[in-house]
Amino acid sequence: MTALTGPHRAALIEATVAEFAAAGYEGASLNRILRAAALSKSSFYHAAGSKAELFDAVVRALVDDVRAVWVVPDPAGFDAPDFWARVDSALAGFAALAGEPALAMLGRIFYLPAQDGTARTEVLGAVRSWVAAVLAAGRSAGAVHADLPIELQTAAVFGLLRGIDEWALSGDADAAEGARAPGILLRRMLGVG
Amino acid sequence: MTALTGPHRAALIEATVAEFAAAGYEGASLNRILRAAALSKSSFYHAAGSKAELFDAVVRALVDDVRAVWVVPDPAGFDAPDFWARVDSALAGFAALAGEPALAMLGRIFYLPAQDGTARTEVLGAVRSWVAAVLAAGRSAGAVHADLPIELQTAAVFGLLRGIDEWALSGDADAAEGARAPGILLRRMLGVG
DNA sequence: CCCCTACTGGACCAGGTGGTCCAGTAGGCT
DNA sequence: AGCCTACTGGACCACCTGGTCCAGTAGGGG
């Protein structure tokens, strides 16, 4: 019922994020989280109604953190001749917050398929339609190919970025290469000319 | 110990694949599999030593199915001026076996991160280095950009294909568009000129 | 001071997990 | 026939999961 209130909120979110990092979103154990947060079951169920609500609250908290650092650009602004320059600067702004591990994790949370009704699907849908709107603006600016469905292009963008991200995380990756790769590859994949 | 032998092999693999489809690789329940295969615990542990061995055997069986239908092209053959035509025909050959749902599932199994030592990591590594070898051949043929690490390009290929695959699976996807997308997008993303 | 509400600790629950153990039994070999 | 091995059924195990319940207790308002 209550959507995670009270003094334990911060500790609970922190412990949950750590658990996500260790065991993934699906594999996260409520018992482990409570143990880490030094909180009893009953206290937890008093503050947050269920495991699902906890997870939703955490997702929302992470999203808020991101939006506090990175103001999401209006897709309409991308309908301009310098479309790709604007994409580059948006990517640069976004890359700036990749430093904070808690925020980088938000991305990882969305890598798994989610069932409807959760905050994840909601946020993921919002991000997805934002990307689609940006692509649509790029199309009217003549900067983005229009010979494939825009939803397909959106999915390709997500997949590509995820692939780059996973490479960047796995061992022998050069951070500088990882930072410039999205701009280069997205432009080649989608850009006209 | 034994790597899944005996008369139950077929039924066990079938039930396991069905369970993978229903609950995912990680969420697959051994008990459900045994119930579906009408096999008792002791019989199972006699035939296959553990859940992990079952999963390995199933992965290997699916891989064998794929290799029976699609002969993996030698990467060396891609070092040619018509590199992208060869990629297209390889993609077409691979798309032909997307019809069989059990085989399509193999891909989905590899979407999740795997810990070392399992057949999944082994096969995934093999596929990954095959793709890297093809890309290297494309580079020497002058058909593939060489301004980014080849491992990064490989990761980008995996991500892109996964993104397209997920789009193709989710509802309102046009199968024809989904079939021609990989060739188009891979070439734009990686191709020179 | 008393009471009432908000909160807390911890025992407890049903149901699931992968895995073990042992008393059988069926089938081929000698 | 006798035996020995390969297999089977099912009870049982420890441990984990998310969730419930209840007897408290701390703290602020009347």
Coordinates of C-alpha atoms (C1' of nucleotides) in Angstrom, one line a residue:
Chain A
M1 CA 0.0 0.0 0.0
T2 CA 2.5 2.6 1.2
A3 CA 5.1 3.2 -1.5
L4 CA 8.2 2.8 0.6
T5 CA 8.2 5.6 3.2
G6 CA 9.9 6.1 6.5
P7 CA 13.5 6.3 7.8
H8 CA 14.6 3.0 6.3
R9 CA 14.0 4.1 2.8
A10 CA 17.6 5.1 2.1
A11 CA 19.2 2.0 3.6
L12 CA 16.6 -0.2 1.9
I13 CA 17.2 1.2 -1.5
E14 CA 21.0 1.0 -1.0
A15 CA 20.8 -2.6 0.0
T16 CA 18.5 -3.4 -2.8
V17 CA 20.7 -1.8 -5.4
A18 CA 23.7 -3.8 -4.0
E19 CA 21.6 -6.9 -4.3
F20 CA 20.7 -6.2 -7.9
A21 CA 24.3 -5.7 -8.7
A22 CA 25.2 -9.0 -7.1
A23 CA 22.4 -11.3 -8.2
G24 CA 20.5 -9.4 -10.9
Y25 CA 17.1 -8.0 -10.8
E26 CA 15.2 -11.3 -11.1
G27 CA 17.5 -13.2 -8.8
A28 CA 17.4 -10.6 -6.0
S29 CA 16.5 -12.1 -2.7
L30 CA 14.3 -10.1 -0.3
N31 CA 15.7 -12.0 2.7
R32 CA 19.3 -11.1 1.7
I33 CA 18.3 -7.5 1.2
L34 CA 16.7 -7.3 4.7
R35 CA 19.7 -8.9 6.2
A36 CA 22.0 -6.4 4.6
A37 CA 19.8 -3.5 5.6
A38 CA 19.5 -4.9 9.1
L39 CA 15.8 -4.7 8.9
S40 CA 13.2 -7.2 10.1
K41 CA 10.5 -8.7 7.9
S42 CA 7.7 -7.0 9.8
S43 CA 9.4 -3.6 9.6
F44 CA 9.8 -4.1 5.9
Y45 CA 6.3 -5.1 5.3
H46 CA 5.2 -2.1 7.2
A47 CA 7.3 0.3 5.1
A48 CA 6.9 -1.3 1.7
G49 CA 3.9 -3.5 1.0
S50 CA 5.8 -6.2 -0.9
K51 CA 8.9 -7.2 -2.7
A52 CA 7.4 -5.9 -6.0
E53 CA 6.8 -2.5 -4.4
L54 CA 10.3 -2.3 -3.2
F55 CA 11.6 -3.1 -6.6
D56 CA 9.4 -0.5 -8.2
A57 CA 10.5 2.1 -5.6
V58 CA 14.1 1.4 -6.3
V59 CA 13.7 1.6 -10.0
R60 CA 11.9 5.0 -9.6
A61 CA 14.6 6.2 -7.2
L62 CA 17.3 5.3 -9.7
V63 CA 15.4 7.0 -12.5
D64 CA 15.1 10.1 -10.4
D65 CA 18.8 10.1 -9.8
V66 CA 19.5 10.0 -13.5
R67 CA 17.0 12.8 -14.2
A68 CA 18.6 14.9 -11.5
V69 CA 22.0 14.7 -13.3
W70 CA 20.9 14.5 -16.9
V71 CA 18.1 16.7 -18.3
V72 CA 16.4 14.6 -20.9
P73 CA 16.5 16.6 -24.2
D74 CA 13.3 17.3 -26.0
P75 CA 13.0 15.0 -29.0
A76 CA 11.6 17.9 -31.1
G77 CA 14.9 19.7 -30.8
F78 CA 16.6 17.0 -32.8
D79 CA 14.7 17.9 -36.0
A80 CA 17.6 20.0 -37.3
P81 CA 20.4 19.8 -39.9
D82 CA 22.9 19.1 -37.2
F83 CA 21.0 16.1 -35.9
W84 CA 24.0 13.9 -35.4
A85 CA 25.9 16.6 -33.6
R86 CA 23.0 16.8 -31.2
V87 CA 23.0 13.1 -30.8
D88 CA 26.7 13.2 -30.0
S89 CA 26.2 15.9 -27.3
A90 CA 23.3 13.9 -25.8
L91 CA 25.4 10.8 -25.7
A92 CA 28.2 12.8 -24.1
G93 CA 25.9 14.1 -21.4
F94 CA 24.7 10.6 -20.8
A95 CA 28.1 9.2 -20.7
A96 CA 29.0 11.7 -18.0
L97 CA 26.8 9.9 -15.5
A98 CA 28.1 6.4 -16.4
G99 CA 30.6 7.0 -13.6
E100 CA 28.2 6.5 -10.8
P101 CA 27.8 2.8 -10.5
A102 CA 24.3 2.9 -9.1
L103 CA 23.1 4.7 -12.1
A104 CA 25.0 2.5 -14.6
M105 CA 23.0 -0.3 -13.0
L106 CA 19.7 1.2 -14.1
G107 CA 20.7 0.2 -17.6
R108 CA 21.5 -3.3 -16.5
I109 CA 18.1 -3.7 -14.8
F110 CA 16.4 -3.1 -18.1
Y111 CA 18.3 -5.8 -19.9
L112 CA 16.0 -8.4 -18.6
P113 CA 12.5 -8.9 -19.9
A114 CA 9.9 -7.5 -17.5
Q115 CA 6.3 -8.4 -17.1
D116 CA 3.7 -5.7 -17.4
G117 CA 2.6 -3.5 -14.5
T118 CA 6.0 -3.0 -13.0
A119 CA 7.8 0.3 -12.9
R120 CA 10.4 -1.2 -15.2
T121 CA 8.1 -1.7 -18.1
E122 CA 6.7 1.7 -17.6
V123 CA 10.2 3.4 -17.6
L124 CA 11.4 1.2 -20.4
G125 CA 8.4 2.1 -22.5
A126 CA 9.1 5.8 -21.9
V127 CA 12.7 5.5 -22.9
R128 CA 11.8 3.5 -25.9
S129 CA 9.3 6.0 -27.2
W130 CA 11.8 8.8 -26.5
V131 CA 14.3 7.1 -28.7
A132 CA 11.7 6.6 -31.3
A133 CA 10.7 10.2 -31.2
V134 CA 14.3 11.2 -31.6
L135 CA 14.6 8.9 -34.6
A136 CA 11.5 10.4 -36.1
A137 CA 12.9 13.9 -35.7
G138 CA 16.1 12.6 -37.4
R139 CA 14.0 11.4 -40.3
S140 CA 12.3 14.6 -40.9
A141 CA 15.6 16.3 -40.8
G142 CA 16.8 13.9 -43.4
A143 CA 19.5 12.6 -41.2
V144 CA 18.2 9.1 -40.5
H145 CA 17.3 6.4 -42.9
A146 CA 13.6 5.8 -43.4
D147 CA 13.6 2.5 -45.2
L148 CA 13.0 0.3 -42.1
P149 CA 10.3 0.5 -39.5
I150 CA 11.1 3.0 -36.8
E151 CA 10.3 0.5 -34.1
L152 CA 12.9 -1.8 -35.6
Q153 CA 15.4 0.9 -35.7
T154 CA 14.7 1.7 -32.0
A155 CA 15.2 -1.9 -31.1
A156 CA 18.5 -1.9 -33.0
V157 CA 19.6 1.1 -31.1
F158 CA 18.8 -0.6 -27.8
G159 CA 20.6 -3.7 -28.8
L160 CA 23.6 -1.9 -30.1
L161 CA 24.0 0.2 -27.0
R162 CA 23.6 -2.9 -24.9
G163 CA 26.2 -4.7 -26.8
I164 CA 28.7 -1.9 -26.5
D165 CA 27.9 -1.6 -22.8
E166 CA 28.5 -5.2 -22.1
W167 CA 31.8 -5.0 -24.0
A168 CA 32.8 -1.9 -21.9
L169 CA 32.1 -3.9 -18.7
S170 CA 33.9 -7.1 -19.7
G171 CA 37.6 -6.9 -18.8
D172 CA 39.9 -5.8 -21.5
A173 CA 37.9 -2.8 -22.8
D174 CA 39.4 0.6 -23.5
A175 CA 37.2 3.2 -21.9
A176 CA 38.0 5.8 -24.6
E177 CA 37.0 3.4 -27.4
G178 CA 33.8 2.5 -25.5
A179 CA 32.9 6.2 -25.2
R180 CA 33.3 7.1 -28.8
A181 CA 31.8 3.9 -30.2
P182 CA 28.1 4.7 -29.7
G183 CA 28.3 7.9 -31.7
I184 CA 30.2 6.3 -34.5
L185 CA 28.2 3.1 -34.8
L186 CA 24.8 4.7 -34.4
R187 CA 25.6 7.2 -37.1
R188 CA 26.9 4.6 -39.5
M189 CA 24.0 2.3 -38.8
L190 CA 21.2 4.8 -39.0
G191 CA 22.6 7.9 -40.7
V192 CA 21.9 8.9 -44.3
G193 CA 25.0 9.4 -46.5
Chain B
M1 CA 29.4 -38.3 -14.3
T2 CA 27.6 -39.8 -17.3
A3 CA 26.7 -37.1 -19.7
L4 CA 23.0 -37.9 -20.2
T5 CA 22.7 -41.3 -21.7
G6 CA 20.0 -43.9 -21.8
P7 CA 16.5 -44.2 -23.1
H8 CA 15.2 -41.1 -21.4
R9 CA 17.6 -38.8 -23.2
A10 CA 15.1 -37.7 -25.8
A11 CA 12.2 -37.1 -23.5
L12 CA 14.4 -35.3 -21.0
I13 CA 15.8 -33.0 -23.6
E14 CA 12.4 -32.3 -24.9
A15 CA 11.0 -31.5 -21.5
T16 CA 14.0 -29.3 -20.7
V17 CA 13.6 -27.3 -23.8
A18 CA 10.0 -26.8 -23.1
E19 CA 10.8 -25.6 -19.6
F20 CA 13.4 -23.2 -21.0
A21 CA 10.8 -21.8 -23.3
A22 CA 8.4 -21.4 -20.4
A23 CA 10.6 -20.2 -17.6
G24 CA 13.9 -19.2 -19.1
Y25 CA 17.2 -20.9 -18.7
E26 CA 17.9 -19.6 -15.2
G27 CA 14.4 -20.0 -14.0
A28 CA 14.1 -23.6 -15.2
S29 CA 13.0 -26.0 -12.4
L30 CA 14.4 -29.5 -12.4
N31 CA 11.3 -30.7 -10.6
R32 CA 9.0 -29.4 -13.2
I33 CA 11.1 -31.0 -15.9
L34 CA 11.1 -34.3 -14.3
R35 CA 7.3 -34.1 -13.8
A36 CA 6.8 -33.3 -17.4
A37 CA 9.1 -36.1 -18.5
A38 CA 7.4 -38.5 -16.1
L39 CA 10.8 -39.4 -14.7
S40 CA 11.7 -39.9 -11.0
K41 CA 14.5 -38.1 -9.3
S42 CA 16.6 -41.2 -8.8
S43 CA 16.3 -42.2 -12.5
F44 CA 17.3 -38.7 -13.5
Y45 CA 20.3 -38.6 -11.2
H46 CA 21.3 -42.0 -12.6
A47 CA 21.1 -40.8 -16.2
A48 CA 22.5 -37.3 -15.8
G49 CA 24.6 -36.4 -12.8
S50 CA 23.1 -33.1 -12.0
K51 CA 20.9 -30.2 -13.2
A52 CA 24.0 -28.5 -14.6
E53 CA 24.9 -31.5 -16.7
L54 CA 21.4 -31.7 -18.0
F55 CA 21.5 -28.1 -19.1
D56 CA 24.9 -28.6 -20.7
A57 CA 23.6 -31.7 -22.5
V58 CA 20.6 -29.8 -23.8
V59 CA 22.7 -26.9 -25.0
R60 CA 24.9 -29.3 -26.8
A61 CA 22.0 -31.1 -28.3
L62 CA 20.5 -27.8 -29.6
V63 CA 23.9 -26.8 -31.0
D64 CA 24.1 -30.2 -32.8
D65 CA 20.7 -29.6 -34.3
V66 CA 21.7 -26.3 -35.6
R67 CA 24.9 -27.6 -37.1
A68 CA 23.0 -30.4 -38.7
V69 CA 20.9 -27.9 -40.7
W70 CA 23.4 -25.1 -41.1
V71 CA 27.0 -25.8 -42.0
V72 CA 29.0 -23.1 -40.4
P73 CA 31.0 -21.3 -43.1
D74 CA 34.7 -21.0 -42.8
P75 CA 35.7 -17.5 -41.8
A76 CA 38.6 -17.6 -44.2
G77 CA 36.2 -17.7 -47.1
F78 CA 34.9 -14.2 -46.2
D79 CA 38.2 -12.6 -47.2
A80 CA 37.0 -11.7 -50.6
P81 CA 35.8 -8.6 -52.5
D82 CA 32.2 -9.8 -52.2
F83 CA 32.4 -10.0 -48.5
W84 CA 29.0 -8.5 -47.9
A85 CA 27.3 -10.8 -50.4
R86 CA 28.8 -13.7 -48.5
V87 CA 27.5 -12.3 -45.2
D88 CA 24.1 -12.0 -46.8
S89 CA 24.0 -15.5 -47.9
A90 CA 25.2 -16.7 -44.5
L91 CA 22.5 -14.7 -42.9
A92 CA 20.0 -16.2 -45.3
G93 CA 21.1 -19.7 -44.5
F94 CA 20.8 -19.0 -40.8
A95 CA 17.4 -17.3 -41.1
A96 CA 16.2 -20.5 -42.8
L97 CA 16.4 -22.4 -39.5
A98 CA 14.7 -19.7 -37.5
G99 CA 11.5 -21.6 -38.2
E100 CA 12.2 -24.4 -35.9
P101 CA 11.3 -23.0 -32.4
A102 CA 13.6 -25.3 -30.6
L103 CA 16.5 -23.9 -32.5
A104 CA 15.4 -20.3 -32.2
M105 CA 15.5 -20.9 -28.5
L106 CA 19.2 -21.6 -28.6
G107 CA 19.7 -17.9 -29.3
R108 CA 17.6 -16.9 -26.4
I109 CA 19.5 -19.1 -24.0
F110 CA 22.6 -17.1 -24.8
Y111 CA 21.0 -13.8 -24.0
L112 CA 21.6 -14.3 -20.3
P113 CA 25.0 -14.0 -18.7
A114 CA 26.5 -17.3 -17.9
Q115 CA 29.1 -18.3 -15.4
D116 CA 32.2 -20.0 -16.6
G117 CA 32.5 -23.7 -17.1
T118 CA 29.2 -24.3 -18.6
A119 CA 28.5 -25.4 -22.1
R120 CA 26.9 -22.1 -22.7
T121 CA 30.0 -20.0 -22.2
E122 CA 31.9 -22.5 -24.3
V123 CA 29.6 -22.3 -27.2
L124 CA 29.1 -18.6 -26.9
G125 CA 32.8 -18.1 -26.9
A126 CA 33.1 -20.2 -30.1
V127 CA 30.4 -18.2 -31.8
R128 CA 32.0 -15.0 -30.7
S129 CA 35.4 -15.8 -32.0
W130 CA 33.8 -17.1 -35.3
V131 CA 32.2 -13.7 -35.7
A132 CA 35.4 -12.0 -34.8
A133 CA 37.2 -14.1 -37.4
V134 CA 34.7 -13.2 -40.1
L135 CA 35.1 -9.5 -39.2
A136 CA 38.9 -9.9 -39.5
A137 CA 38.4 -11.4 -42.9
G138 CA 36.2 -8.5 -43.8
R139 CA 38.9 -6.1 -42.7
S140 CA 41.6 -7.7 -44.9
A141 CA 39.1 -7.6 -47.8
G142 CA 38.7 -3.9 -47.1
A143 CA 35.0 -4.3 -46.6
V144 CA 34.9 -3.7 -42.9
H145 CA 35.9 -0.6 -40.9
A146 CA 39.1 -1.0 -38.9
D147 CA 38.9 2.1 -36.7
L148 CA 37.4 0.4 -33.7
P149 CA 38.5 -2.7 -31.7
I150 CA 37.4 -5.9 -33.4
E151 CA 36.1 -7.2 -30.1
L152 CA 33.9 -4.1 -29.8
Q153 CA 32.6 -4.6 -33.3
T154 CA 31.8 -8.2 -32.4
A155 CA 29.9 -7.1 -29.3
A156 CA 28.1 -4.6 -31.4
V157 CA 27.1 -7.3 -33.9
F158 CA 25.7 -9.5 -31.1
G159 CA 23.8 -6.6 -29.5
L160 CA 22.4 -5.5 -32.8
L161 CA 21.2 -9.0 -33.8
R162 CA 19.7 -9.5 -30.4
G163 CA 17.8 -6.2 -30.6
I164 CA 16.5 -7.2 -34.0
D165 CA 15.5 -10.6 -32.7
E166 CA 13.7 -9.2 -29.7
W167 CA 11.8 -6.8 -32.0
A168 CA 10.9 -9.7 -34.3
L169 CA 9.5 -11.6 -31.4
S170 CA 7.4 -8.9 -29.9
G171 CA 4.1 -8.6 -31.4
D172 CA 3.6 -6.2 -34.3
A173 CA 6.8 -7.1 -36.2
D174 CA 6.8 -7.7 -40.0
A175 CA 8.7 -10.9 -40.6
A176 CA 9.9 -9.7 -44.0
E177 CA 11.4 -6.5 -42.5
G178 CA 12.9 -8.6 -39.7
A179 CA 14.6 -10.8 -42.2
R180 CA 16.2 -8.1 -44.3
A181 CA 17.1 -5.9 -41.4
P182 CA 20.3 -7.7 -40.2
G183 CA 22.0 -7.5 -43.6
I184 CA 21.1 -3.9 -44.1
L185 CA 22.0 -2.7 -40.6
L186 CA 25.2 -4.8 -40.2
R187 CA 26.5 -3.5 -43.5
R188 CA 25.8 0.1 -42.7
M189 CA 27.2 -0.2 -39.2
L190 CA 30.4 -2.0 -40.2
G191 CA 30.8 -1.7 -43.9
V192 CA 33.3 0.7 -45.6
G193 CA 31.9 3.2 -48.0
Chain C
dC1 C1' -0.4 10.0 33.4
dC2 C1' -2.6 7.3 30.0
dC3 C1' -3.7 5.8 25.8
dC4 C1' -3.3 5.0 21.2
dT5 C1' -0.9 4.7 17.1
dA6 C1' 3.3 3.5 14.6
dC7 C1' 6.6 0.6 14.5
dT8 C1' 9.6 -3.7 15.7
dG9 C1' 11.5 -8.5 16.6
dG10 C1' 11.1 -12.9 15.7
dA11 C1' 8.6 -17.2 15.4
dC12 C1' 6.2 -19.3 12.0
dC13 C1' 4.0 -20.7 7.5
dA14 C1' 3.4 -23.2 2.9
dG15 C1' 5.6 -24.2 -0.9
dG16 C1' 9.6 -24.4 -3.7
dT17 C1' 14.6 -25.7 -4.7
dG18 C1' 18.4 -29.2 -6.0
dG19 C1' 20.0 -33.4 -4.1
dT20 C1' 20.5 -38.1 -1.4
dC21 C1' 19.3 -42.6 0.0
dC22 C1' 17.7 -47.1 0.0
dA23 C1' 14.8 -50.9 -0.7
dG24 C1' 13.3 -52.9 -4.4
dT25 C1' 12.9 -54.9 -9.4
dA26 C1' 13.6 -56.0 -14.3
dG27 C1' 16.7 -58.1 -17.6
dG28 C1' 20.6 -60.1 -19.5
dC29 C1' 24.5 -63.4 -18.7
dT30 C1' 26.5 -67.6 -17.0
Chain D
dA1 C1' 17.9 -71.3 -11.8
dG2 C1' 20.9 -68.0 -9.9
dC3 C1' 23.2 -63.8 -9.9
dC4 C1' 24.6 -59.4 -10.7
dT5 C1' 24.1 -55.0 -12.7
dA6 C1' 21.3 -51.2 -14.2
dC7 C1' 17.7 -49.0 -13.3
dT8 C1' 13.4 -47.2 -10.6
dG9 C1' 10.0 -45.3 -7.0
dG10 C1' 9.4 -42.5 -3.5
dA11 C1' 10.4 -41.0 1.0
dC12 C1' 13.3 -37.8 2.9
dC13 C1' 16.8 -33.9 3.5
dA14 C1' 18.5 -29.1 4.3
dC15 C1' 17.9 -24.9 2.7
dC16 C1' 15.7 -21.1 0.5
dT17 C1' 11.7 -18.3 -1.1
dG18 C1' 8.1 -14.4 -0.2
dG19 C1' 4.7 -13.6 3.2
dT20 C1' 1.9 -13.6 7.8
dC21 C1' 1.0 -13.0 12.6
dC22 C1' 1.3 -11.5 17.1
dA23 C1' 3.0 -10.0 21.3
dG24 C1' 5.4 -6.4 22.5
dT25 C1' 7.5 -1.4 22.8
dA26 C1' 8.6 3.5 21.9
dG27 C1' 6.8 8.1 21.5
dG28 C1' 3.8 11.8 20.9
dG29 C1' -1.1 13.8 21.9
dG30 C1' -4.8 14.3 25.0

